[in-house]
Amino acid sequence: MTIGEYIKATDRNTYNKLLKLCDFKAKKPIVLGDSVENLMKHDSYKRVGRRVRQKQ
């Protein structure tokens, strides 16, 4: 039995307070310019002038 399960079984009020404190939900989804497969390719970056940019 983990600590979370023990607190959930014995003290429900404390468990709910801890859940509200530790809210790990992402606020916004991460928007990518391209599909994940294309971004993971070995040639997913290109040189623009002196800078290295991610291909879109």
PDB file of N, CA and C in Angstrom:
ATOM      1  N   MET A   1       0.846  -1.171   0.000  1.00  0.00           N
ATOM      2  CA  MET A   1       0.000   0.000   0.000  1.00  0.00           C
ATOM      3  C   MET A   1       0.901   1.248   0.000  1.00  0.00           C
ATOM      4  N   THR A   2       0.662   2.130  -0.946  1.00  0.00           N
ATOM      5  CA  THR A   2       1.461   3.346  -1.026  1.00  0.00           C
ATOM      6  C   THR A   2       0.941   4.390  -0.044  1.00  0.00           C
ATOM      7  N   ILE A   3       1.705   5.457   0.117  1.00  0.00           N
ATOM      8  CA  ILE A   3       1.305   6.520   1.041  1.00  0.00           C
ATOM      9  C   ILE A   3      -0.002   7.155   0.592  1.00  0.00           C
ATOM     10  N   GLY A   4      -0.135   7.366  -0.717  1.00  0.00           N
ATOM     11  CA  GLY A   4      -1.366   7.956  -1.237  1.00  0.00           C
ATOM     12  C   GLY A   4      -2.583   7.099  -0.968  1.00  0.00           C
ATOM     13  N   GLU A   5      -2.436   5.788  -1.144  1.00  0.00           N
ATOM     14  CA  GLU A   5      -3.549   4.875  -0.875  1.00  0.00           C
ATOM     15  C   GLU A   5      -3.892   4.850   0.611  1.00  0.00           C
ATOM     16  N   TYR A   6      -2.868   4.916   1.477  1.00  0.00           N
ATOM     17  CA  TYR A   6      -3.105   4.903   2.921  1.00  0.00           C
ATOM     18  C   TYR A   6      -3.854   6.161   3.365  1.00  0.00           C
ATOM     19  N   ILE A   7      -3.411   7.328   2.883  1.00  0.00           N
ATOM     20  CA  ILE A   7      -4.091   8.579   3.248  1.00  0.00           C
ATOM     21  C   ILE A   7      -5.503   8.596   2.684  1.00  0.00           C
ATOM     22  N   LYS A   8      -5.672   8.059   1.492  1.00  0.00           N
ATOM     23  CA  LYS A   8      -7.008   8.010   0.881  1.00  0.00           C
ATOM     24  C   LYS A   8      -7.950   7.145   1.713  1.00  0.00           C
ATOM     25  N   ALA A   9      -7.436   6.045   2.260  1.00  0.00           N
ATOM     26  CA  ALA A   9      -8.277   5.133   3.033  1.00  0.00           C
ATOM     27  C   ALA A   9      -8.577   5.670   4.437  1.00  0.00           C
ATOM     28  N   THR A  10      -7.613   6.373   5.048  1.00  0.00           N
ATOM     29  CA  THR A  10      -7.792   6.788   6.438  1.00  0.00           C
ATOM     30  C   THR A  10      -8.344   8.200   6.590  1.00  0.00           C
ATOM     31  N   ASP A  11      -7.843   9.151   5.820  1.00  0.00           N
ATOM     32  CA  ASP A  11      -8.221  10.559   6.013  1.00  0.00           C
ATOM     33  C   ASP A  11      -8.540  11.181   4.659  1.00  0.00           C
ATOM     34  N   ARG A  12      -9.801  11.137   4.300  1.00  0.00           N
ATOM     35  CA  ARG A  12     -10.230  11.584   2.975  1.00  0.00           C
ATOM     36  C   ARG A  12     -10.074  13.102   2.792  1.00  0.00           C
ATOM     37  N   ASN A  13     -10.288  13.892   3.854  1.00  0.00           N
ATOM     38  CA  ASN A  13     -10.170  15.351   3.743  1.00  0.00           C
ATOM     39  C   ASN A  13      -8.740  15.774   3.412  1.00  0.00           C
ATOM     40  N   THR A  14      -7.770  15.185   4.104  1.00  0.00           N
ATOM     41  CA  THR A  14      -6.368  15.496   3.834  1.00  0.00           C
ATOM     42  C   THR A  14      -5.990  15.061   2.430  1.00  0.00           C
ATOM     43  N   TYR A  15      -6.491  13.927   1.994  1.00  0.00           N
ATOM     44  CA  TYR A  15      -6.206  13.430   0.651  1.00  0.00           C
ATOM     45  C   TYR A  15      -6.712  14.411  -0.408  1.00  0.00           C
ATOM     46  N   ASN A  16      -7.912  14.934  -0.225  1.00  0.00           N
ATOM     47  CA  ASN A  16      -8.461  15.893  -1.189  1.00  0.00           C
ATOM     48  C   ASN A  16      -7.678  17.198  -1.192  1.00  0.00           C
ATOM     49  N   LYS A  17      -7.228  17.667  -0.017  1.00  0.00           N
ATOM     50  CA  LYS A  17      -6.419  18.884   0.056  1.00  0.00           C
ATOM     51  C   LYS A  17      -5.085  18.698  -0.661  1.00  0.00           C
ATOM     52  N   LEU A  18      -4.473  17.530  -0.473  1.00  0.00           N
ATOM     53  CA  LEU A  18      -3.196  17.261  -1.140  1.00  0.00           C
ATOM     54  C   LEU A  18      -3.363  17.170  -2.654  1.00  0.00           C
ATOM     55  N   LEU A  19      -4.479  16.629  -3.103  1.00  0.00           N
ATOM     56  CA  LEU A  19      -4.727  16.567  -4.541  1.00  0.00           C
ATOM     57  C   LEU A  19      -4.860  17.961  -5.137  1.00  0.00           C
ATOM     58  N   LYS A  20      -5.498  18.868  -4.410  1.00  0.00           N
ATOM     59  CA  LYS A  20      -5.645  20.240  -4.901  1.00  0.00           C
ATOM     60  C   LYS A  20      -4.312  20.975  -4.905  1.00  0.00           C
ATOM     61  N   LEU A  21      -3.438  20.674  -3.926  1.00  0.00           N
ATOM     62  CA  LEU A  21      -2.118  21.302  -3.880  1.00  0.00           C
ATOM     63  C   LEU A  21      -1.235  20.846  -5.030  1.00  0.00           C
ATOM     64  N   CYS A  22      -1.287  19.572  -5.337  1.00  0.00           N
ATOM     65  CA  CYS A  22      -0.398  18.982  -6.332  1.00  0.00           C
ATOM     66  C   CYS A  22      -1.143  18.749  -7.633  1.00  0.00           C
ATOM     67  N   ASP A  23      -1.549  19.811  -8.273  1.00  0.00           N
ATOM     68  CA  ASP A  23      -2.257  19.705  -9.542  1.00  0.00           C
ATOM     69  C   ASP A  23      -1.231  19.752 -10.670  1.00  0.00           C
ATOM     70  N   PHE A  24      -0.976  18.616 -11.309  1.00  0.00           N
ATOM     71  CA  PHE A  24       0.063  18.507 -12.318  1.00  0.00           C
ATOM     72  C   PHE A  24      -0.477  18.491 -13.737  1.00  0.00           C
ATOM     73  N   LYS A  25      -1.655  19.021 -13.948  1.00  0.00           N
ATOM     74  CA  LYS A  25      -2.217  19.018 -15.288  1.00  0.00           C
ATOM     75  C   LYS A  25      -1.545  20.088 -16.138  1.00  0.00           C
ATOM     76  N   ALA A  26      -1.328  19.778 -17.389  1.00  0.00           N
ATOM     77  CA  ALA A  26      -0.744  20.755 -18.304  1.00  0.00           C
ATOM     78  C   ALA A  26      -1.774  21.827 -18.617  1.00  0.00           C
ATOM     79  N   LYS A  27      -1.345  23.063 -18.604  1.00  0.00           N
ATOM     80  CA  LYS A  27      -2.264  24.168 -18.842  1.00  0.00           C
ATOM     81  C   LYS A  27      -2.694  24.224 -20.305  1.00  0.00           C
ATOM     82  N   LYS A  28      -1.723  24.126 -21.208  1.00  0.00           N
ATOM     83  CA  LYS A  28      -2.017  24.173 -22.635  1.00  0.00           C
ATOM     84  C   LYS A  28      -1.304  23.013 -23.321  1.00  0.00           C
ATOM     85  N   PRO A  29      -1.880  22.460 -24.357  1.00  0.00           N
ATOM     86  CA  PRO A  29      -1.150  21.446 -25.116  1.00  0.00           C
ATOM     87  C   PRO A  29      -0.011  22.097 -25.892  1.00  0.00           C
ATOM     88  N   ILE A  30       1.073  21.373 -26.056  1.00  0.00           N
ATOM     89  CA  ILE A  30       2.221  21.887 -26.792  1.00  0.00           C
ATOM     90  C   ILE A  30       1.919  21.779 -28.280  1.00  0.00           C
ATOM     91  N   VAL A  31       2.022  22.889 -28.968  1.00  0.00           N
ATOM     92  CA  VAL A  31       1.729  22.921 -30.401  1.00  0.00           C
ATOM     93  C   VAL A  31       3.043  22.770 -31.155  1.00  0.00           C
ATOM     94  N   LEU A  32       3.139  21.754 -31.972  1.00  0.00           N
ATOM     95  CA  LEU A  32       4.328  21.531 -32.785  1.00  0.00           C
ATOM     96  C   LEU A  32       4.059  21.996 -34.204  1.00  0.00           C
ATOM     97  N   GLY A  33       5.097  22.417 -34.883  1.00  0.00           N
ATOM     98  CA  GLY A  33       4.944  22.896 -36.243  1.00  0.00           C
ATOM     99  C   GLY A  33       4.834  21.765 -37.244  1.00  0.00           C
ATOM    100  N   ASP A  34       5.189  20.558 -36.849  1.00  0.00           N
ATOM    101  CA  ASP A  34       5.194  19.430 -37.769  1.00  0.00           C
ATOM    102  C   ASP A  34       4.884  18.169 -36.975  1.00  0.00           C
ATOM    103  N   SER A  35       4.777  17.051 -37.672  1.00  0.00           N
ATOM    104  CA  SER A  35       4.500  15.800 -36.976  1.00  0.00           C
ATOM    105  C   SER A  35       5.727  15.375 -36.162  1.00  0.00           C
ATOM    106  N   VAL A  36       5.501  14.580 -35.154  1.00  0.00           N
ATOM    107  CA  VAL A  36       6.578  14.151 -34.265  1.00  0.00           C
ATOM    108  C   VAL A  36       7.615  13.347 -35.035  1.00  0.00           C
ATOM    109  N   GLU A  37       7.172  12.526 -35.970  1.00  0.00           N
ATOM    110  CA  GLU A  37       8.101  11.698 -36.735  1.00  0.00           C
ATOM    111  C   GLU A  37       9.067  12.557 -37.546  1.00  0.00           C
ATOM    112  N   ASN A  38       8.548  13.625 -38.172  1.00  0.00           N
ATOM    113  CA  ASN A  38       9.418  14.484 -38.971  1.00  0.00           C
ATOM    114  C   ASN A  38      10.370  15.295 -38.095  1.00  0.00           C
ATOM    115  N   LEU A  39       9.926  15.689 -36.913  1.00  0.00           N
ATOM    116  CA  LEU A  39      10.805  16.447 -36.026  1.00  0.00           C
ATOM    117  C   LEU A  39      11.922  15.580 -35.458  1.00  0.00           C
ATOM    118  N   MET A  40      11.707  14.271 -35.381  1.00  0.00           N
ATOM    119  CA  MET A  40      12.714  13.378 -34.826  1.00  0.00           C
ATOM    120  C   MET A  40      13.735  12.918 -35.861  1.00  0.00           C
ATOM    121  N   LYS A  41      13.548  13.255 -37.114  1.00  0.00           N
ATOM    122  CA  LYS A  41      14.480  12.831 -38.164  1.00  0.00           C
ATOM    123  C   LYS A  41      15.841  13.486 -37.967  1.00  0.00           C
ATOM    124  N   HIS A  42      16.849  12.887 -38.562  1.00  0.00           N
ATOM    125  CA  HIS A  42      18.203  13.409 -38.409  1.00  0.00           C
ATOM    126  C   HIS A  42      18.389  14.738 -39.134  1.00  0.00           C
ATOM    127  N   ASP A  43      17.548  15.038 -40.109  1.00  0.00           N
ATOM    128  CA  ASP A  43      17.686  16.286 -40.860  1.00  0.00           C
ATOM    129  C   ASP A  43      16.548  17.253 -40.530  1.00  0.00           C
ATOM    130  N   SER A  44      16.119  17.285 -39.269  1.00  0.00           N
ATOM    131  CA  SER A  44      14.986  18.126 -38.901  1.00  0.00           C
ATOM    132  C   SER A  44      15.399  19.576 -38.659  1.00  0.00           C
ATOM    133  N   TYR A  45      16.694  19.870 -38.714  1.00  0.00           N
ATOM    134  CA  TYR A  45      17.168  21.239 -38.549  1.00  0.00           C
ATOM    135  C   TYR A  45      17.839  21.698 -39.829  1.00  0.00           C
ATOM    136  N   LYS A  46      17.688  22.968 -40.154  1.00  0.00           N
ATOM    137  CA  LYS A  46      18.360  23.523 -41.321  1.00  0.00           C
ATOM    138  C   LYS A  46      19.024  24.830 -40.921  1.00  0.00           C
ATOM    139  N   ARG A  47      20.037  25.206 -41.655  1.00  0.00           N
ATOM    140  CA  ARG A  47      20.774  26.417 -41.361  1.00  0.00           C
ATOM    141  C   ARG A  47      20.182  27.568 -42.158  1.00  0.00           C
ATOM    142  N   VAL A  48      19.805  28.631 -41.454  1.00  0.00           N
ATOM    143  CA  VAL A  48      19.290  29.839 -42.083  1.00  0.00           C
ATOM    144  C   VAL A  48      20.247  30.954 -41.695  1.00  0.00           C
ATOM    145  N   GLY A  49      21.099  31.352 -42.640  1.00  0.00           N
ATOM    146  CA  GLY A  49      22.138  32.321 -42.305  1.00  0.00           C
ATOM    147  C   GLY A  49      23.116  31.687 -41.342  1.00  0.00           C
ATOM    148  N   ARG A  50      23.295  32.311 -40.186  1.00  0.00           N
ATOM    149  CA  ARG A  50      24.179  31.733 -39.170  1.00  0.00           C
ATOM    150  C   ARG A  50      23.418  30.874 -38.181  1.00  0.00           C
ATOM    151  N   ARG A  51      22.106  30.937 -38.226  1.00  0.00           N
ATOM    152  CA  ARG A  51      21.282  30.273 -37.217  1.00  0.00           C
ATOM    153  C   ARG A  51      20.847  28.879 -37.671  1.00  0.00           C
ATOM    154  N   VAL A  52      20.585  28.023 -36.708  1.00  0.00           N
ATOM    155  CA  VAL A  52      20.052  26.696 -36.978  1.00  0.00           C
ATOM    156  C   VAL A  52      18.580  26.728 -36.589  1.00  0.00           C
ATOM    157  N   ARG A  53      17.702  26.438 -37.534  1.00  0.00           N
ATOM    158  CA  ARG A  53      16.256  26.489 -37.299  1.00  0.00           C
ATOM    159  C   ARG A  53      15.654  25.111 -37.487  1.00  0.00           C
ATOM    160  N   GLN A  54      14.548  24.889 -36.804  1.00  0.00           N
ATOM    161  CA  GLN A  54      13.831  23.634 -36.945  1.00  0.00           C
ATOM    162  C   GLN A  54      12.946  23.710 -38.176  1.00  0.00           C
ATOM    163  N   LYS A  55      12.988  22.659 -38.999  1.00  0.00           N
ATOM    164  CA  LYS A  55      12.159  22.640 -40.207  1.00  0.00           C
ATOM    165  C   LYS A  55      10.699  22.529 -39.838  1.00  0.00           C
ATOM    166  N   GLN A  56       9.857  23.155 -40.648  1.00  0.00           N
ATOM    167  CA  GLN A  56       8.424  23.091 -40.398  1.00  0.00           C
ATOM    168  C   GLN A  56       7.707  22.515 -41.574  1.00  0.00           C
TER     169      GLN A  56
END
